[in-house]
Coordinates of C-alpha atoms in Angstrom, one line a residue:
G898 CA 75.8 102.1 76.1
G899 CA 79.5 101.5 75.7
G900 CA 82.4 103.6 76.9
R901 CA 85.5 105.2 75.4
S902 CA 88.8 103.4 75.3
E903 CA 91.3 105.8 74.0
G904 CA 94.8 105.1 73.0
G905 CA 97.4 106.6 70.6
T906 CA 97.9 104.6 67.4
G907 CA 100.9 106.6 66.0
G908 CA 102.1 106.2 62.5
V909 CA 101.8 102.9 60.6
G910 CA 105.0 101.5 59.2
S911 CA 106.8 98.2 58.6
N912 CA 110.4 97.2 58.2
G913 CA 109.5 93.7 56.9
A914 CA 110.5 92.5 53.5
N915 CA 106.9 92.6 52.3
G916 CA 105.8 95.4 54.6
T917 CA 106.0 98.3 52.3
S918 CA 105.3 98.9 48.7
G919 CA 108.9 98.7 47.8
G920 CA 109.2 102.3 46.6
G921 CA 111.0 103.5 49.8
D922 CA 108.1 105.9 50.6
G923 CA 106.8 104.0 53.6
I924 CA 103.5 103.1 51.9
L925 CA 102.2 99.8 53.2
S926 CA 101.8 96.9 50.8
H927 CA 98.3 95.5 50.3
A928 CA 99.0 92.5 52.6
A929 CA 100.7 94.7 55.2
G930 CA 97.7 97.0 55.2
V931 CA 95.2 94.2 55.8
A932 CA 97.4 92.6 58.5
C933 CA 97.8 96.0 60.2
W934 CA 94.0 96.8 60.3
L935 CA 93.1 93.3 61.4
N936 CA 95.6 93.5 64.2
L937 CA 94.3 96.9 65.2
Y938 CA 90.7 95.7 65.1
H939 CA 91.5 92.8 67.5
C940 CA 93.7 94.9 69.7
L941 CA 90.8 97.4 70.2
M942 CA 88.3 94.6 70.6
A943 CA 90.4 92.9 73.3
H944 CA 91.0 96.2 75.0
A945 CA 87.3 96.9 75.1
L946 CA 86.4 93.5 76.6
L947 CA 89.1 93.9 79.3
T948 CA 88.0 97.5 80.1
F949 CA 84.2 97.2 80.0
G950 CA 83.6 93.4 80.3
A951 CA 81.6 91.2 78.1
P952 CA 78.3 92.8 76.8
L953 CA 75.0 91.4 78.3
G954 CA 73.1 91.0 75.0
G955 CA 72.7 92.2 71.4
R956 CA 72.1 95.9 72.4
H957 CA 75.2 96.1 74.6
F958 CA 77.2 94.1 71.9
G959 CA 76.4 96.8 69.3
A960 CA 77.2 99.6 71.8
L961 CA 80.5 98.1 72.7
H962 CA 81.5 97.8 69.1
R963 CA 80.4 101.4 68.2
S964 CA 81.4 103.3 71.3
S965 CA 84.8 101.8 72.3
V966 CA 87.2 104.0 70.3
Y967 CA 90.9 104.8 69.8
A968 CA 92.1 108.3 68.9
L969 CA 93.5 108.8 65.5
A970 CA 95.4 112.0 64.4
D971 CA 92.2 113.6 63.0
G972 CA 89.4 111.8 64.9
T973 CA 88.5 108.5 66.5
F974 CA 87.6 105.0 65.3
S975 CA 85.7 102.1 66.8
P976 CA 85.8 98.3 66.0
S977 CA 82.6 98.9 63.8
D978 CA 84.4 101.7 61.9
L979 CA 87.4 99.5 61.2
E980 CA 85.2 96.6 60.1
H981 CA 82.8 98.5 57.8
T982 CA 84.9 101.4 56.6
V983 CA 88.1 99.5 56.0
L984 CA 88.2 95.8 56.3
R985 CA 84.8 95.2 54.7
A986 CA 85.1 98.1 52.3
R987 CA 85.0 95.7 49.3
L988 CA 82.6 93.2 50.8
C989 CA 78.8 93.1 50.8
R990 CA 76.4 94.7 53.4
P991 CA 74.8 92.3 55.9
R992 CA 71.6 90.6 54.7
V993 CA 69.6 91.2 57.9
G994 CA 66.6 93.1 59.1
W995 CA 66.6 96.7 60.3
V996 CA 67.1 95.9 64.0
L997 CA 70.2 93.8 63.3
Q998 CA 71.5 96.5 60.9
Q999 CA 71.6 98.9 63.9
L1000 CA 73.7 96.4 65.8
L1001 CA 76.1 95.6 62.9
Q1002 CA 76.6 99.0 61.4
Q1003 CA 79.4 101.4 61.9
S1004 CA 79.4 104.2 64.5
H1005 CA 76.9 107.0 64.3
S1006 CA 79.5 109.6 65.0
P1007 CA 81.7 110.8 62.1
V1008 CA 84.6 108.6 61.5
A1009 CA 88.1 110.0 61.3
P1010 CA 88.5 111.6 57.9
S1011 CA 91.8 109.8 57.2
L1012 CA 90.1 106.4 58.0
A1013 CA 87.1 107.2 55.7
A1014 CA 89.5 108.2 52.9
L1015 CA 91.4 105.0 53.3
G1016 CA 88.2 102.9 53.1
A1017 CA 87.1 104.8 50.0
S1018 CA 90.3 104.1 48.1
L1019 CA 91.1 100.7 49.6
S1020 CA 92.3 98.1 47.1
S1021 CA 94.1 95.8 49.6
L1022 CA 91.4 93.2 49.8
A1023 CA 91.3 92.8 46.0
S1024 CA 95.0 91.8 46.0
L1025 CA 94.7 88.9 48.4
S1026 CA 94.9 85.6 46.7
A1027 CA 91.9 83.7 48.1
P1028 CA 91.2 80.2 46.8
S1029 CA 89.0 80.2 43.8
A1030 CA 85.7 78.3 43.9
G1031 CA 82.7 78.6 41.7
G1032 CA 82.1 82.3 41.9
V1033 CA 84.2 83.2 44.9
G1034 CA 86.1 86.4 44.0
E1035 CA 83.9 86.9 41.0
A1036 CA 80.3 87.1 42.3
G1037 CA 81.0 88.8 45.6
A1038 CA 80.3 92.4 46.4
G1039 CA 83.7 93.6 45.2
E1040 CA 86.0 92.3 42.5
G1041 CA 88.5 90.1 44.1
A1042 CA 87.0 90.6 47.6
D1043 CA 88.3 87.9 50.0
P1044 CA 85.4 86.3 51.9
R1045 CA 87.9 84.8 54.4
I1046 CA 87.8 88.2 56.1
N1047 CA 84.4 87.2 57.5
F1048 CA 86.1 84.4 59.5
A1049 CA 89.1 86.5 60.4
L1050 CA 87.1 89.2 62.2
A1051 CA 86.8 87.9 65.8
S1052 CA 84.2 90.2 67.3
G1053 CA 84.3 88.7 70.8
S1054 CA 81.1 86.8 70.3
R1055 CA 80.9 83.2 71.2
S1056 CA 80.0 82.6 67.6
C1057 CA 83.7 83.4 66.9
L1058 CA 86.9 81.9 68.2
D1059 CA 88.2 83.3 71.5
C1060 CA 91.7 83.5 70.0
V1061 CA 93.2 85.5 67.1
P1062 CA 96.5 85.4 65.3
V1063 CA 98.9 88.3 65.0
F1064 CA 98.6 88.7 61.3
R1065 CA 101.8 89.4 59.3
A1066 CA 102.2 90.6 55.7
E1067 CA 104.6 87.9 54.6
T1068 CA 102.3 85.0 55.9
L1069 CA 98.9 86.7 55.6
N1070 CA 97.4 84.4 53.0
A1071 CA 98.5 81.2 54.8
Q1072 CA 97.3 82.7 58.1
L1073 CA 93.8 83.5 56.7
S1074 CA 93.5 79.9 55.3
A1075 CA 94.7 78.3 58.6
Y1076 CA 92.4 80.5 60.6
A1077 CA 89.4 79.8 58.3
E1078 CA 90.1 76.1 58.8
A1079 CA 90.2 76.5 62.6
F1080 CA 87.0 78.5 62.5
A1081 CA 85.3 75.9 60.3
A1082 CA 86.3 73.0 62.6
V1083 CA 84.4 74.6 65.5
F1084 CA 81.5 76.4 63.8
I1085 CA 80.6 74.2 60.8
Q1086 CA 78.7 71.0 61.7
V1087 CA 78.4 68.1 59.3
D1088 CA 76.0 65.3 60.0
A1089 CA 76.5 62.6 57.3
G1090 CA 73.8 60.4 58.6
R1091 CA 71.1 63.1 58.3
R1092 CA 72.8 64.7 55.2
L1093 CA 72.8 68.0 57.1
V1094 CA 75.4 70.8 57.0
T1095 CA 75.0 73.7 59.5
L1096 CA 76.9 76.9 58.6
P1097 CA 77.7 79.8 60.9
K1098 CA 75.3 82.7 60.9
V1099 CA 78.0 85.0 59.4
V1100 CA 77.8 83.1 56.1
E1101 CA 74.1 83.8 55.9
W1102 CA 74.5 87.5 56.7
Y1103 CA 77.3 88.0 54.2
Q1104 CA 76.4 85.2 51.7
A1105 CA 77.0 87.5 48.7
D1106 CA 80.7 87.5 49.7
F1107 CA 80.8 83.8 49.0
T1108 CA 78.5 83.3 46.0
S1109 CA 76.0 85.1 43.8
S1110 CA 73.5 82.3 44.5
S1111 CA 70.9 82.7 47.2
H1112 CA 70.7 79.0 47.8
P1113 CA 72.3 77.8 51.1
A1114 CA 73.8 74.7 49.4
E1115 CA 75.8 76.9 47.0
A1116 CA 77.1 79.0 50.0
A1117 CA 78.2 75.7 51.6
R1118 CA 80.1 74.6 48.5
A1119 CA 81.8 78.0 48.3
V1120 CA 82.8 77.9 51.9
A1121 CA 84.2 74.3 51.5
A1122 CA 86.2 75.4 48.5
L1123 CA 87.8 78.2 50.6
L1124 CA 89.2 75.7 53.1
P1125 CA 92.6 74.0 52.6
A1126 CA 92.7 71.0 50.3
D1127 CA 93.6 68.7 53.2
S1128 CA 91.0 70.1 55.5
P1129 CA 88.9 67.4 57.3
T1130 CA 86.0 69.8 57.5
R1131 CA 86.2 70.4 53.7
A1132 CA 86.2 66.7 53.0
A1133 CA 83.2 66.0 55.2
M1134 CA 81.3 68.9 53.7
E1135 CA 82.0 67.9 50.1
E1136 CA 81.0 64.3 50.8
V1137 CA 77.6 65.3 52.2
L1138 CA 77.0 68.1 49.6
G1139 CA 77.7 65.6 46.8
A1140 CA 75.3 63.0 48.2
R1141 CA 71.8 62.2 46.8
P1142 CA 69.1 63.0 47.6
K1143 CA 70.1 66.6 48.1
P1144 CA 71.4 67.5 51.6
T1145 CA 69.9 70.1 53.9
V1146 CA 71.9 73.2 54.6
R1147 CA 70.9 75.5 57.5
F1148 CA 72.5 78.3 59.5
A1149 CA 73.2 78.3 63.2
A1150 CA 71.9 81.0 65.5
Y1151 CA 74.2 83.8 66.4
S1152 CA 75.3 84.2 70.0
W1153 CA 75.4 87.7 71.4
A1154 CA 77.1 86.4 74.5
C1155 CA 80.8 87.2 74.4
H1156 CA 84.1 85.7 75.5
A1157 CA 85.5 87.4 78.6
R1158 CA 88.7 88.1 76.6
L1159 CA 90.6 87.4 73.4
R1160 CA 93.9 85.6 73.5
E1161 CA 96.6 85.0 70.9
W1162 CA 96.1 82.1 68.6
Q1163 CA 99.1 79.9 68.1

């Protein structure tokens, strides 16, 4: 199993121009809230990897994510708690079997009441302006849910990038787009000669975040539309996806092996 990595989180606040709601009451804006919780997730994940080392397989991967915790005023929270209770509050549940559900779910122990309350009332993901594309933001699990969150959550796995940005409220949308492009450049493979597109496993697990269709090709089109207009990966995907006869779209295997540490993405 995993261990406990405890640290004080203190109060959450921001002095940035877009950091608060503007009412002078210290309430975080939507973008500031998402940036704050993404940064806290990655801080806790990096701390856990440095403290306990990279997990040895899927079972240890799940234990690390559920058992490494920080203390909050009224309880504790783990990376899994932050992911499923807050950051994925408006997104779909993973489309996986029971065994993987146990690895990907939140902690078994009760989450801090304040965190649970935040997840229950969270509207921050709905306010992010994700690029629109044939059902994205309309057909997902939550109205306006931003599927780029799936790429932004760096779990430490080698199926994620080994670096993460420090997200900021005033540049959050641009950062999510740039990071999605960096993620896609590494983990989306396009073979024009074979008319083959290989998507990361996370898109299969959370396909309903991207499109209401169950067809892999529609997921690929939705992912391509999320990338910046000048993205080379997007251009390559759209060329193959528009070819005839129809291309093949498949999903890569997920790696439970982890990076030794997370570093800051520049």
